[in-house]
PDB file of C-alpha atoms in Angstrom:
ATOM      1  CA  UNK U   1     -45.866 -15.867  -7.065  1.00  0.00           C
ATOM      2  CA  UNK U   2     -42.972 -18.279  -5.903  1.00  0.00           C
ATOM      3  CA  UNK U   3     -42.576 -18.508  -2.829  1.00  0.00           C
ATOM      4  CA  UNK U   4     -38.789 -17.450  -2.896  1.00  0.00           C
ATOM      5  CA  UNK U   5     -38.856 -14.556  -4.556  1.00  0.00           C
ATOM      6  CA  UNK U   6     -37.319 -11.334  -2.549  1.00  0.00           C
ATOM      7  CA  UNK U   7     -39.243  -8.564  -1.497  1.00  0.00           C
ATOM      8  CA  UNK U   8     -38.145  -6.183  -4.245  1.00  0.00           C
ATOM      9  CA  UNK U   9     -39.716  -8.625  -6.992  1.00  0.00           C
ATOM     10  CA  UNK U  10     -42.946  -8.764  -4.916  1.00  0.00           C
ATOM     11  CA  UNK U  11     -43.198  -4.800  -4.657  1.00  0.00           C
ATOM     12  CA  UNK U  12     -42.173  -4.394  -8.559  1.00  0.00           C
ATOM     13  CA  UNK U  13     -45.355  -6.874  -8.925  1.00  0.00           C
ATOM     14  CA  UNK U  14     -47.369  -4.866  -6.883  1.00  0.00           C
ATOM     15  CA  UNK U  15     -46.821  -1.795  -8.241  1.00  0.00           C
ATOM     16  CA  UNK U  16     -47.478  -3.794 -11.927  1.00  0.00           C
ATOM     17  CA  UNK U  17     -50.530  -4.691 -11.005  1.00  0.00           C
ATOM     18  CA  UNK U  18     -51.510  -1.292  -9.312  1.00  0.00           C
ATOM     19  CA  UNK U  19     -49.818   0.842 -12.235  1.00  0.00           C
ATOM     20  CA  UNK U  20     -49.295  -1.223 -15.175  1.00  0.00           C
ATOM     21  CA  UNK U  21     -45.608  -0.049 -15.456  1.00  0.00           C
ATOM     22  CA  UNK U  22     -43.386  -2.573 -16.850  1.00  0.00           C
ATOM     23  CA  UNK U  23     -41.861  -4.959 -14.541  1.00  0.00           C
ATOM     24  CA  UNK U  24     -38.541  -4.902 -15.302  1.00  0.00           C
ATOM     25  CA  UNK U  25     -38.834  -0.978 -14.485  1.00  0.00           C
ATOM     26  CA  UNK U  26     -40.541  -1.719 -11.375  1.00  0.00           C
ATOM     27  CA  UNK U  27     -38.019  -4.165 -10.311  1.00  0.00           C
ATOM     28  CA  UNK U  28     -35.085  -1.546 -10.966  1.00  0.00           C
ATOM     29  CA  UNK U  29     -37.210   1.109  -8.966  1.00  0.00           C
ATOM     30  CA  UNK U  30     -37.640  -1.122  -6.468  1.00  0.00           C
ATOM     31  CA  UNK U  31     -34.021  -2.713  -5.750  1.00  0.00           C
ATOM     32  CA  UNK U  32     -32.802   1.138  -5.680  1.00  0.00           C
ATOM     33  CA  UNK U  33     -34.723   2.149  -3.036  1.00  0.00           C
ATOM     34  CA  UNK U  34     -34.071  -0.537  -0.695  1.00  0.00           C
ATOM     35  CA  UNK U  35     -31.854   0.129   2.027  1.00  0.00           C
ATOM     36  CA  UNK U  36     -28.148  -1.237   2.045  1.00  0.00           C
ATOM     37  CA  UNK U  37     -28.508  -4.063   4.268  1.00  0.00           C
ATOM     38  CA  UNK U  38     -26.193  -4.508   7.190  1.00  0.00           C
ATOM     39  CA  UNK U  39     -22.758  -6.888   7.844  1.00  0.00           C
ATOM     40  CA  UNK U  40     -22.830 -10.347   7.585  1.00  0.00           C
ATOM     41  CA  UNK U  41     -19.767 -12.843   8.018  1.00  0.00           C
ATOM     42  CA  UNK U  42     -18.308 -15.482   5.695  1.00  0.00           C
ATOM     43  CA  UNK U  43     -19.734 -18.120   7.494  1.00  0.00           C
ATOM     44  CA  UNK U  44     -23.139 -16.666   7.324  1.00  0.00           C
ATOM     45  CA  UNK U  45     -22.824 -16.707   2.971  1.00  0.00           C
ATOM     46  CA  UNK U  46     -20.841 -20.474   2.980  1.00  0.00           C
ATOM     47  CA  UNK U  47     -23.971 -21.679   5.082  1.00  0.00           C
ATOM     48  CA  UNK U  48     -26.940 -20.001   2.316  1.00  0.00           C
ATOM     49  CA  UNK U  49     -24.729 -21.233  -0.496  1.00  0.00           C
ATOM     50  CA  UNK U  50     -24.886 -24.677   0.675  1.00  0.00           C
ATOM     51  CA  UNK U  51     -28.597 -24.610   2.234  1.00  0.00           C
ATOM     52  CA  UNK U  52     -30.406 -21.825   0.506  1.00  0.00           C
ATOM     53  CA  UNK U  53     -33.259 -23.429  -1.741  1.00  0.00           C
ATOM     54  CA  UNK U  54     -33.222 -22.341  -5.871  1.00  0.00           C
ATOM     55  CA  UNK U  55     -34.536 -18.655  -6.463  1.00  0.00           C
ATOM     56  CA  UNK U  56     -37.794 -19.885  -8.670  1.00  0.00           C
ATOM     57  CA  UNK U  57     -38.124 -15.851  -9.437  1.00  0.00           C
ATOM     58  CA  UNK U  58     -38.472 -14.448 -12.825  1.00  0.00           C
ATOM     59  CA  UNK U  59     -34.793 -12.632 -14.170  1.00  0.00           C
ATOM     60  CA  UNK U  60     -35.245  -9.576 -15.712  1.00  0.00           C
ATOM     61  CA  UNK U  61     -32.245  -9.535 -17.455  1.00  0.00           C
ATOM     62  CA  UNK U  62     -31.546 -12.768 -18.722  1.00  0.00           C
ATOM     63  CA  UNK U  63     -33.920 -15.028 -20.686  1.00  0.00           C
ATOM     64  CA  UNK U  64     -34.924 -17.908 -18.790  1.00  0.00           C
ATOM     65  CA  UNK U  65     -32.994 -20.865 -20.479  1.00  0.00           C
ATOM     66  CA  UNK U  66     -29.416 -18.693 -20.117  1.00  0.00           C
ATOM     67  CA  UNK U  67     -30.212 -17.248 -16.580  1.00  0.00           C
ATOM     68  CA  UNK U  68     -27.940 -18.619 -13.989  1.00  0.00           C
ATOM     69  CA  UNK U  69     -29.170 -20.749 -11.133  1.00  0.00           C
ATOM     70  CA  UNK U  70     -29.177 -18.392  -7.972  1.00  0.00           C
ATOM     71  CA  UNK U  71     -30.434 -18.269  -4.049  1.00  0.00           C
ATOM     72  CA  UNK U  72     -31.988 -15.298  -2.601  1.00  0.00           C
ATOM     73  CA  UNK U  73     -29.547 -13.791   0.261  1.00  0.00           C
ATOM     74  CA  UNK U  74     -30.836 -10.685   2.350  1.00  0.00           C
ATOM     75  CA  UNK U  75     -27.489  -9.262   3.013  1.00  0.00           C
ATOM     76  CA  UNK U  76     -26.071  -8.884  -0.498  1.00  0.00           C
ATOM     77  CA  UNK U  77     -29.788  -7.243  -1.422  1.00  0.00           C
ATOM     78  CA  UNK U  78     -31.256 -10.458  -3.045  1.00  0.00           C
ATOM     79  CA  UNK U  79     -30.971 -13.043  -5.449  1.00  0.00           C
ATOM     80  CA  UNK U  80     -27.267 -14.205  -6.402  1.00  0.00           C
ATOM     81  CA  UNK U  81     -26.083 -16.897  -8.355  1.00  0.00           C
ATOM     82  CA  UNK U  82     -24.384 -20.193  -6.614  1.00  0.00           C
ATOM     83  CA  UNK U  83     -21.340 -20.931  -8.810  1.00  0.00           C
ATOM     84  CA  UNK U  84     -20.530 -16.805  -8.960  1.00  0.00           C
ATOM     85  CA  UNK U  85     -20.506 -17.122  -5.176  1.00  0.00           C
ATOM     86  CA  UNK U  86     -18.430 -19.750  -5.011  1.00  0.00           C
ATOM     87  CA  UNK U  87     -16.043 -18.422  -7.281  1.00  0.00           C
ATOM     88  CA  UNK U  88     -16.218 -15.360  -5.048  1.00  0.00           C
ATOM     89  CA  UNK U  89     -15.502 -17.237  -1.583  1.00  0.00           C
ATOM     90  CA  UNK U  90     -12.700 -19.200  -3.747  1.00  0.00           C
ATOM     91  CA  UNK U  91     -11.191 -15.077  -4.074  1.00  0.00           C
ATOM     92  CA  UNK U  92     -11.122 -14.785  -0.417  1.00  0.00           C
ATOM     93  CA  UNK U  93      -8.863 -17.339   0.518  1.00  0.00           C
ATOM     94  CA  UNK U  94      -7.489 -17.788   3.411  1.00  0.00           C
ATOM     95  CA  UNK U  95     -10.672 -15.657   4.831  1.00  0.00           C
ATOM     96  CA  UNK U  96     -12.106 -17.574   7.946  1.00  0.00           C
ATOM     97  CA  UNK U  97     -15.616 -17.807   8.265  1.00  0.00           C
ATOM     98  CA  UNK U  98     -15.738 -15.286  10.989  1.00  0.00           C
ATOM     99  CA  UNK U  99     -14.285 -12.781   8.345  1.00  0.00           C
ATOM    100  CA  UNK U 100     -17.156  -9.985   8.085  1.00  0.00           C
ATOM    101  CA  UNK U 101     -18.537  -8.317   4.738  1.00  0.00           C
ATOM    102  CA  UNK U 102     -20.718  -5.757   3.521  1.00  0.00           C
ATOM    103  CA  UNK U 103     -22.476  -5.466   0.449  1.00  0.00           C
ATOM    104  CA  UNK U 104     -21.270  -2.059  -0.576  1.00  0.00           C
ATOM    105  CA  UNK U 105     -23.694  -1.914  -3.898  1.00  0.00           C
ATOM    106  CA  UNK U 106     -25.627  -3.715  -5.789  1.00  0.00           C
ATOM    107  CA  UNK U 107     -27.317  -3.020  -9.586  1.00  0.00           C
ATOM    108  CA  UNK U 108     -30.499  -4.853  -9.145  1.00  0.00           C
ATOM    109  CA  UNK U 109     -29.723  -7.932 -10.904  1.00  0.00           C
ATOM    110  CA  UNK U 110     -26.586  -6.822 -12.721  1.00  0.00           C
ATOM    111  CA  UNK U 111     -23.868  -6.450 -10.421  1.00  0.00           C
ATOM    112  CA  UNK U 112     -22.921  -6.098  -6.806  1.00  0.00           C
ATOM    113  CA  UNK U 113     -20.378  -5.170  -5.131  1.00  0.00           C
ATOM    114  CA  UNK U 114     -19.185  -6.648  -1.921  1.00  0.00           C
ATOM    115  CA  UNK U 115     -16.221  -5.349   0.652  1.00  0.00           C
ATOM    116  CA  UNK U 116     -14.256  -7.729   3.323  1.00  0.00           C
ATOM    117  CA  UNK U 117     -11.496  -6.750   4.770  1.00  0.00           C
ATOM    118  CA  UNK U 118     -10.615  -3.486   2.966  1.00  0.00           C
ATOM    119  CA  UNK U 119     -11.226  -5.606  -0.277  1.00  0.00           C
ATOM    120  CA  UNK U 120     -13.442  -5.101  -2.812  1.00  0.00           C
ATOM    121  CA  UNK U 121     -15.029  -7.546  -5.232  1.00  0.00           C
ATOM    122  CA  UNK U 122     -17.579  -7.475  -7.791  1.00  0.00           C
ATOM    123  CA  UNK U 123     -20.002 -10.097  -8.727  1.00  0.00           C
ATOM    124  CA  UNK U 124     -22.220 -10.177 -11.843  1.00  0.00           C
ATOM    125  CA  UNK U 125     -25.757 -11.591 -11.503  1.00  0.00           C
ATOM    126  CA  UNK U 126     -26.499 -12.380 -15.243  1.00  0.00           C
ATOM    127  CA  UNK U 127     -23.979 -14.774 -15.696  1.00  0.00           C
ATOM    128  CA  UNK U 128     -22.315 -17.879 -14.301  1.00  0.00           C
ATOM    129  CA  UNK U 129     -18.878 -18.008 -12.310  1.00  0.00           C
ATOM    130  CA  UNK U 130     -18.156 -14.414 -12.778  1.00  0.00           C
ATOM    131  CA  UNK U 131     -16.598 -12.822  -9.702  1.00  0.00           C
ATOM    132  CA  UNK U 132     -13.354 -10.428  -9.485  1.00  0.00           C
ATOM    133  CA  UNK U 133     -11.369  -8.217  -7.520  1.00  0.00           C
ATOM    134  CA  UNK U 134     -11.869  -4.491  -7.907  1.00  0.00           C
ATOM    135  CA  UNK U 135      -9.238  -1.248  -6.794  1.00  0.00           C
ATOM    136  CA  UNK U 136      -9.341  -0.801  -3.213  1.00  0.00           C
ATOM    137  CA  UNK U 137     -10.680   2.284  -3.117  1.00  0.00           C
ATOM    138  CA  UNK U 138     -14.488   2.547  -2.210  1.00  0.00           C
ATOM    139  CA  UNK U 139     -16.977   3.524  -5.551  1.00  0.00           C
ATOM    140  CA  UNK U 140     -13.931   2.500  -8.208  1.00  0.00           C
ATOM    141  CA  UNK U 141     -14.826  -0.262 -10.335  1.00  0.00           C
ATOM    142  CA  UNK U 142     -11.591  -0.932 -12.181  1.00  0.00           C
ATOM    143  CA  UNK U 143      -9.302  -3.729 -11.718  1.00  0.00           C
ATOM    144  CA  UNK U 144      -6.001  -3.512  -9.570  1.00  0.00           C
ATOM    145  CA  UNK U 145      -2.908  -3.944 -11.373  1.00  0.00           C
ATOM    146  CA  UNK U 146      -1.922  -7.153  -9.113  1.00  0.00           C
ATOM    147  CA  UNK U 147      -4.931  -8.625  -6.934  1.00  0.00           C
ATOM    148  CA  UNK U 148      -2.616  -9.440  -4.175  1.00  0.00           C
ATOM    149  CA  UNK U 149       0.721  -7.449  -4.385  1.00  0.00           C
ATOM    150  CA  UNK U 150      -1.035  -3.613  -6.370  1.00  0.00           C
ATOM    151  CA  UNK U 151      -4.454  -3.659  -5.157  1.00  0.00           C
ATOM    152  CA  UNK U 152      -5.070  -0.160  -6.602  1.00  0.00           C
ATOM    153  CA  UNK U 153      -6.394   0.590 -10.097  1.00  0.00           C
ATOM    154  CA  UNK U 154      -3.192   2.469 -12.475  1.00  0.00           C
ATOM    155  CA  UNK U 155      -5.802   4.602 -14.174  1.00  0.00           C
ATOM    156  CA  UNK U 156      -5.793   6.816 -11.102  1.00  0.00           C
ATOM    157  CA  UNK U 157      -5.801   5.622  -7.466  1.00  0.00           C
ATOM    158  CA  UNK U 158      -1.958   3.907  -7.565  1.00  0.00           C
ATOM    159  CA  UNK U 159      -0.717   7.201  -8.083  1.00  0.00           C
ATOM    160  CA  UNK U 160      -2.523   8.573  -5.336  1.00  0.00           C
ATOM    161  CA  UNK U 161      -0.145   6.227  -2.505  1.00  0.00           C
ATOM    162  CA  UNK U 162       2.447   6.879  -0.427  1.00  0.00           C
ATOM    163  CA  UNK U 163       5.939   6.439  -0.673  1.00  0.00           C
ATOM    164  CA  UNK U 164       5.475   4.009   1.586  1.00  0.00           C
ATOM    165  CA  UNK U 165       2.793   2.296   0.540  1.00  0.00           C
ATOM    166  CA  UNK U 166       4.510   2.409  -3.284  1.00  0.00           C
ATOM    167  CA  UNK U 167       7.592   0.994  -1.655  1.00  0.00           C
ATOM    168  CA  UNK U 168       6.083  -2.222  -0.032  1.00  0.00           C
ATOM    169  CA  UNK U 169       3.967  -3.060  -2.955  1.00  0.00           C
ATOM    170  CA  UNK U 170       6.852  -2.903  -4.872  1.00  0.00           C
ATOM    171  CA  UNK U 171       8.496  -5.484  -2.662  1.00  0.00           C
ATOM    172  CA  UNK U 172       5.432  -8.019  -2.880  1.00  0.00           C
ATOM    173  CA  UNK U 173       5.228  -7.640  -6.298  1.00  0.00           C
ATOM    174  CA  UNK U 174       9.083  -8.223  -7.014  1.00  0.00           C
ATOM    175  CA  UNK U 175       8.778 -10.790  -4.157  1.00  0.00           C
ATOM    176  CA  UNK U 176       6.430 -12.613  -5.973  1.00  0.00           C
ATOM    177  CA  UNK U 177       8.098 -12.405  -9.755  1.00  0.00           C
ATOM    178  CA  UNK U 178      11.219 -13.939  -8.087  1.00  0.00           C
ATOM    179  CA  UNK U 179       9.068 -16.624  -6.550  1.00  0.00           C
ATOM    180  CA  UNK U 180       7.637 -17.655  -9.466  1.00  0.00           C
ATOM    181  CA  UNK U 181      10.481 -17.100 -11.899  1.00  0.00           C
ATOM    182  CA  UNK U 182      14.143 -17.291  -9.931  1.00  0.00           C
ATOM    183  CA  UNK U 183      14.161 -21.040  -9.950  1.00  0.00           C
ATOM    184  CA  UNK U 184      14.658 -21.402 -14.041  1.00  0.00           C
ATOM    185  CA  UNK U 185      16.836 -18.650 -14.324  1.00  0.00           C
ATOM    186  CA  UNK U 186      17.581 -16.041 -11.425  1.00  0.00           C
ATOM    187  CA  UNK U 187      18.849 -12.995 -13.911  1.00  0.00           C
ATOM    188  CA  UNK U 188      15.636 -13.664 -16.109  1.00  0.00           C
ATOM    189  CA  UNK U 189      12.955 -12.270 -13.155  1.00  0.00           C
ATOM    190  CA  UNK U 190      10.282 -10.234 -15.407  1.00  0.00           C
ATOM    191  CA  UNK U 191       9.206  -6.683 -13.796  1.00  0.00           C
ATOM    192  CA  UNK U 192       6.445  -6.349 -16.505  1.00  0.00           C
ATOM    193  CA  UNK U 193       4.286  -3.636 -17.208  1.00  0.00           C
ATOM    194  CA  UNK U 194       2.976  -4.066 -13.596  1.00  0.00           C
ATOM    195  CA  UNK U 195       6.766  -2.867 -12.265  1.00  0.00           C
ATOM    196  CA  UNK U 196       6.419   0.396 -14.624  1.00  0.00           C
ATOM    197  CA  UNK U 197       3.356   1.080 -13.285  1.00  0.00           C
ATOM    198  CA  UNK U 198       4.188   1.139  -9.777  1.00  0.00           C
ATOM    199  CA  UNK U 199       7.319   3.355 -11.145  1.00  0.00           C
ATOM    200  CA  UNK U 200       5.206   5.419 -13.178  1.00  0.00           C
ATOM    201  CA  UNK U 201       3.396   5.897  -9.928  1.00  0.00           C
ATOM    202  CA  UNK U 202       6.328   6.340  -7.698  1.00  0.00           C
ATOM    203  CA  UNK U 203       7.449   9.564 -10.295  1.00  0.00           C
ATOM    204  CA  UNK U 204       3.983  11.351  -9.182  1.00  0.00           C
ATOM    205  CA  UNK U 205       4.603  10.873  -5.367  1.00  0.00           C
ATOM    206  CA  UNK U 206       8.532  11.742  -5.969  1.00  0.00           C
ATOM    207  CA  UNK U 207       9.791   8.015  -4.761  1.00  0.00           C
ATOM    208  CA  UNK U 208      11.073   7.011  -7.524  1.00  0.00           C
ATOM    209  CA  UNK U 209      14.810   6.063  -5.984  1.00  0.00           C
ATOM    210  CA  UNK U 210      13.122   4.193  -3.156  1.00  0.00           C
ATOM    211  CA  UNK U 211      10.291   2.167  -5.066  1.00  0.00           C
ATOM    212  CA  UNK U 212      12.841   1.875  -7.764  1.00  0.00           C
ATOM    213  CA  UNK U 213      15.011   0.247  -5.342  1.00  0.00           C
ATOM    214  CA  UNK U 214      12.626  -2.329  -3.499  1.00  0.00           C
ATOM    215  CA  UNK U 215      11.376  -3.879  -6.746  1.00  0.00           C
ATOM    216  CA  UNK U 216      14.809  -4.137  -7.993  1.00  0.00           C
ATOM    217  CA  UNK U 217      16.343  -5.646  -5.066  1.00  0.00           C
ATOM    218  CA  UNK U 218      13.242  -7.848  -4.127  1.00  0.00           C
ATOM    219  CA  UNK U 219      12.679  -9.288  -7.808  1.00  0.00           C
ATOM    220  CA  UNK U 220      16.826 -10.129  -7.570  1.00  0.00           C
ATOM    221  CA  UNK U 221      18.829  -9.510  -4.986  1.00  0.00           C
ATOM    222  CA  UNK U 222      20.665  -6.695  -2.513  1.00  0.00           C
ATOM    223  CA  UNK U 223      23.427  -5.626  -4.383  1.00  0.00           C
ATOM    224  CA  UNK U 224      26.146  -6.469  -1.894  1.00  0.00           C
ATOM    225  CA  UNK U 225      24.421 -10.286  -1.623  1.00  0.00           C
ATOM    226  CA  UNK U 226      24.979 -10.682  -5.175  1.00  0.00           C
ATOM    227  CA  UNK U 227      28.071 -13.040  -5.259  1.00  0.00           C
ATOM    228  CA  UNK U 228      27.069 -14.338  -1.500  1.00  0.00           C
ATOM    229  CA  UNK U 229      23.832 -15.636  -3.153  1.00  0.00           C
ATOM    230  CA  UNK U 230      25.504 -16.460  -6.696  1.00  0.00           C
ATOM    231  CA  UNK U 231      28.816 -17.286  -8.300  1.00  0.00           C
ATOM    232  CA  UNK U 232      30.722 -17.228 -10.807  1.00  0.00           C
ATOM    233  CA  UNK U 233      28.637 -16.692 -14.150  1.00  0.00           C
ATOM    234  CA  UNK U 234      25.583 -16.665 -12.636  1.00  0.00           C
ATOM    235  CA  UNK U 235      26.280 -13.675 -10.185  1.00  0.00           C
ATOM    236  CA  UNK U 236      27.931 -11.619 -13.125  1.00  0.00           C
ATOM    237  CA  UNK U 237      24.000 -12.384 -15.382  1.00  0.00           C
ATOM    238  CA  UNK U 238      21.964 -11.730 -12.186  1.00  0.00           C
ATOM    239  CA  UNK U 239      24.428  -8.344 -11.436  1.00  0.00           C
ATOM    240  CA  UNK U 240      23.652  -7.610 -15.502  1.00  0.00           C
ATOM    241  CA  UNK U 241      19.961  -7.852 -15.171  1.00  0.00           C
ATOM    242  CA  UNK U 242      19.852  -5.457 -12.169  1.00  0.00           C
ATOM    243  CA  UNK U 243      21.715  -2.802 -13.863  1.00  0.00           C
ATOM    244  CA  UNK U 244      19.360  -3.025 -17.042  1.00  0.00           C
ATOM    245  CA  UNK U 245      16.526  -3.193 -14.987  1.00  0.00           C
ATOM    246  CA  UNK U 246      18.094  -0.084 -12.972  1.00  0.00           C
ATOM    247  CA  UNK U 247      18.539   1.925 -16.325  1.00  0.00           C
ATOM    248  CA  UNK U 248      15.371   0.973 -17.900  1.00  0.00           C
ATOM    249  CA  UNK U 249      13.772   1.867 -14.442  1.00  0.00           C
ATOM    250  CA  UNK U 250      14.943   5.518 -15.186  1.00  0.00           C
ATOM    251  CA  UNK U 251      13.657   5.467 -18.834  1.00  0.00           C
ATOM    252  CA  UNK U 252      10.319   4.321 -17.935  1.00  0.00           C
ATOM    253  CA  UNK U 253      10.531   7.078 -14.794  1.00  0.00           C
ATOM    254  CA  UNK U 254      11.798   9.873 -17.769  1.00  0.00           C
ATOM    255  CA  UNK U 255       9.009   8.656 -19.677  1.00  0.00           C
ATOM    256  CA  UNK U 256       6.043   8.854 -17.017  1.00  0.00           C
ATOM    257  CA  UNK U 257       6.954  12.494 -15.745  1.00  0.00           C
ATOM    258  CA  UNK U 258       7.106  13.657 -19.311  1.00  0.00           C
ATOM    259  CA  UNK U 259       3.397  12.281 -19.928  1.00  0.00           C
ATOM    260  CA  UNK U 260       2.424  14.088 -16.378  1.00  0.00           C
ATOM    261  CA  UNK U 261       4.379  17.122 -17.613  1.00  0.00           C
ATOM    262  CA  UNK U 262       2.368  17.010 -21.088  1.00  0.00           C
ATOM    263  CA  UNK U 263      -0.890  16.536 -18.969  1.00  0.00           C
ATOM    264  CA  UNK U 264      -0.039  19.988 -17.077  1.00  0.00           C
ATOM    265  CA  UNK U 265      -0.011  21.794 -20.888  1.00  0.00           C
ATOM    266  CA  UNK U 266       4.099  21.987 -20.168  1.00  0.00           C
ATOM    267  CA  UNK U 267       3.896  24.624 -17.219  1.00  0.00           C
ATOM    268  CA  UNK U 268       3.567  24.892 -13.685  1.00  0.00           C
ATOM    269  CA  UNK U 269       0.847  26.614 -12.145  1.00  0.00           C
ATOM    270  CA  UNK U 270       3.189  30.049 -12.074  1.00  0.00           C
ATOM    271  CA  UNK U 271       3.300  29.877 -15.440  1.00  0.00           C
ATOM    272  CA  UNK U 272       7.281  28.390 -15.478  1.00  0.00           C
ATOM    273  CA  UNK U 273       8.089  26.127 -18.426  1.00  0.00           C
ATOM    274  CA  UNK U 274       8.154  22.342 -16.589  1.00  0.00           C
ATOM    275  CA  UNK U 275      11.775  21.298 -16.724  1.00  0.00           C
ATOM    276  CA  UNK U 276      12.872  17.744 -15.572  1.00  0.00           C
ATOM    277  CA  UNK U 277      15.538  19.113 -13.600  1.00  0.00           C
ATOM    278  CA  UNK U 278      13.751  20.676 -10.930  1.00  0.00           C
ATOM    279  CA  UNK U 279      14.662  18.249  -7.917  1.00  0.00           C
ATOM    280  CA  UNK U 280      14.082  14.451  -7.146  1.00  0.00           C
ATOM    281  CA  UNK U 281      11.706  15.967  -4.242  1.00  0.00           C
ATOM    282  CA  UNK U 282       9.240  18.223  -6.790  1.00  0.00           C
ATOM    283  CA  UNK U 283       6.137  16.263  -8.369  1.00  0.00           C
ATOM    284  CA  UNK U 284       6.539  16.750 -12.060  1.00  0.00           C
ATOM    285  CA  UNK U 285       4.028  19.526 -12.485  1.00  0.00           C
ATOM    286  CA  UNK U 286       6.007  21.884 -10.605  1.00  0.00           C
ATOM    287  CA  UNK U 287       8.998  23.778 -11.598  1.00  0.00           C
ATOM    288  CA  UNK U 288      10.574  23.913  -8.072  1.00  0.00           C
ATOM    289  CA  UNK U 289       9.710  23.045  -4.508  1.00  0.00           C
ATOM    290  CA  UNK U 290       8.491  26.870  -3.874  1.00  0.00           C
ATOM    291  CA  UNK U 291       6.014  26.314  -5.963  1.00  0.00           C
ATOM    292  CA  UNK U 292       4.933  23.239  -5.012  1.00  0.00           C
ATOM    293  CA  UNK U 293       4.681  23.861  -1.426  1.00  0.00           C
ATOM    294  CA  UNK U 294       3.038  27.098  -2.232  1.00  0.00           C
ATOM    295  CA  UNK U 295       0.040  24.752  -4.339  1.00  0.00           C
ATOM    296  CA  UNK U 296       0.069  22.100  -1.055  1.00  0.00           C
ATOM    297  CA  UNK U 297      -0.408  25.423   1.106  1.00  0.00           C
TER     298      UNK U 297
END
């Protein structure tokens, strides 16, 4: 057996030999039961990366002319490949090296996933330069809507933040649209479909006025710094594209409390027919605040 090879291999060869199981299936019994290792830092991976020897073990999962060239690295549970790592420590910038990480799972030679920092990131182990950045909330494995500005998956676990929270992603997020777009044309700052998200979110935590508000004002500008900023033409377009923005906002906020409404089979838990009047304070599937602070109780 080469040298290299990790300790699961060697027990899923040993039990092989012992029970003539199949040694991809030991291999998979084998990685499960091994114990999540502990923390390790940055520096600790960017040194293995660069020193670690080639992995001369067998893949289970890949045929040997396509599987990727790896190093075997106790902390992340075993063999991973170098470029995926790379690409991974290329995600964590500006991370120092002192930066610590845990391996939070791993899929025998699949997938792992690794935290740092209350980020999560998941690396495949069949394949070449495949890393990415997953929700923020531990055991999801969806994508965020915005790496760096949403770091929460829409599908369920945006809708879950505060008002706060809703409110300052909304600020990096149109912070980061009018970086990258205000120069060419300051009225023509895209919101995109990550914008109705967070607004779509904002209608089940009943913040829609305030995270309406911060991406508005951070993708353009504060209403009253409109024609300090801008003049003449260009202050009336960028004053335009807020108000659209502003009355799409509420379509798109009409739009996601209907869906929630539908969701809720059109009633509230008393048995009240939803209504989209009942206050800016009551989460859609509610017919007043009674109820709904009757349900929190």
């Amino acid at each position: 057996m080469p040298r290299h090879q990790n300790t699961a291999a060697k027990r899923a060869r040993q039990a092989q030999r012992e029970a003539g199981g199949k040694y991809t299936a030991e291999l998979r019994k084998a990685t499960q039961t091994v114990s999540r290792p502990g923390p390790f830092t940055l520096g600790e991976l960017l040194t293995a990366c660069g020193t670690a020897p080639e992995w001369t073990g067998e893949h289970p999962t890949v045929d040997p002319e396509w599987a990727p060239e790896m190093f075997d690295f106790a902390p992340l549970g075993g063999p991973v490949p170098y470029s995926t790592v790379l690409l991974f420590l290329g995600l964590l910038v500006p991370a120092s090296r002192s930066s610590e990480l845990e391996l939070e799972s791993r899929n025998g030679f699949h997938s792992l996933i690794v935290a740092c920092g209350g980020r999560r990131f998941e690396m495949v182990l069949s394949q070449d330069d495949y890393a990415t950045e997953l929700c923020r909330v531990p055991g999801c494995e969806l994508s965020p809507v915005a790496a760096h500005s949403i770091p929460y998956c829409a599908h369920r676990h945006l809708a879950e933040r505060s008002e706060d929270e809703l409110a300052e992603m909304a600020t990096a997020w149109g912070s980061a649209q009018h970086e990258e777009f205000s120069a060419r044309n300051p009225a023509a700052v895209p919101l995109g479909e990550e914008g109705d998200q967070l607004i779509a979110a904002a209608v089940a935590q009943c913040a829609f006025l305030p995270v309406k508000t911060a991406l508005i004002e951070a993708a353009y500008e504060e209403p009253e710094m409109v024609d300090v900023m801008y003049s003449g033409e260009q202050a009336m377009a960028v004053q335009h594209a807020m108000d659209t923005e502003h009355f799409r906002l509420i379509r798109v906020s009409l739009a996601a409390r209907a869906r929630i409404q539908k969701l809720a089979g059109g009633r509230c838990a008393c048995g009240a027919v939803l209504q989209n009047g009942a206050g800016p304070k009551v989460p859609p599937q509610f017919c007043s605040a009674a109820c709904a602070a009757q349900q929190d109780g």
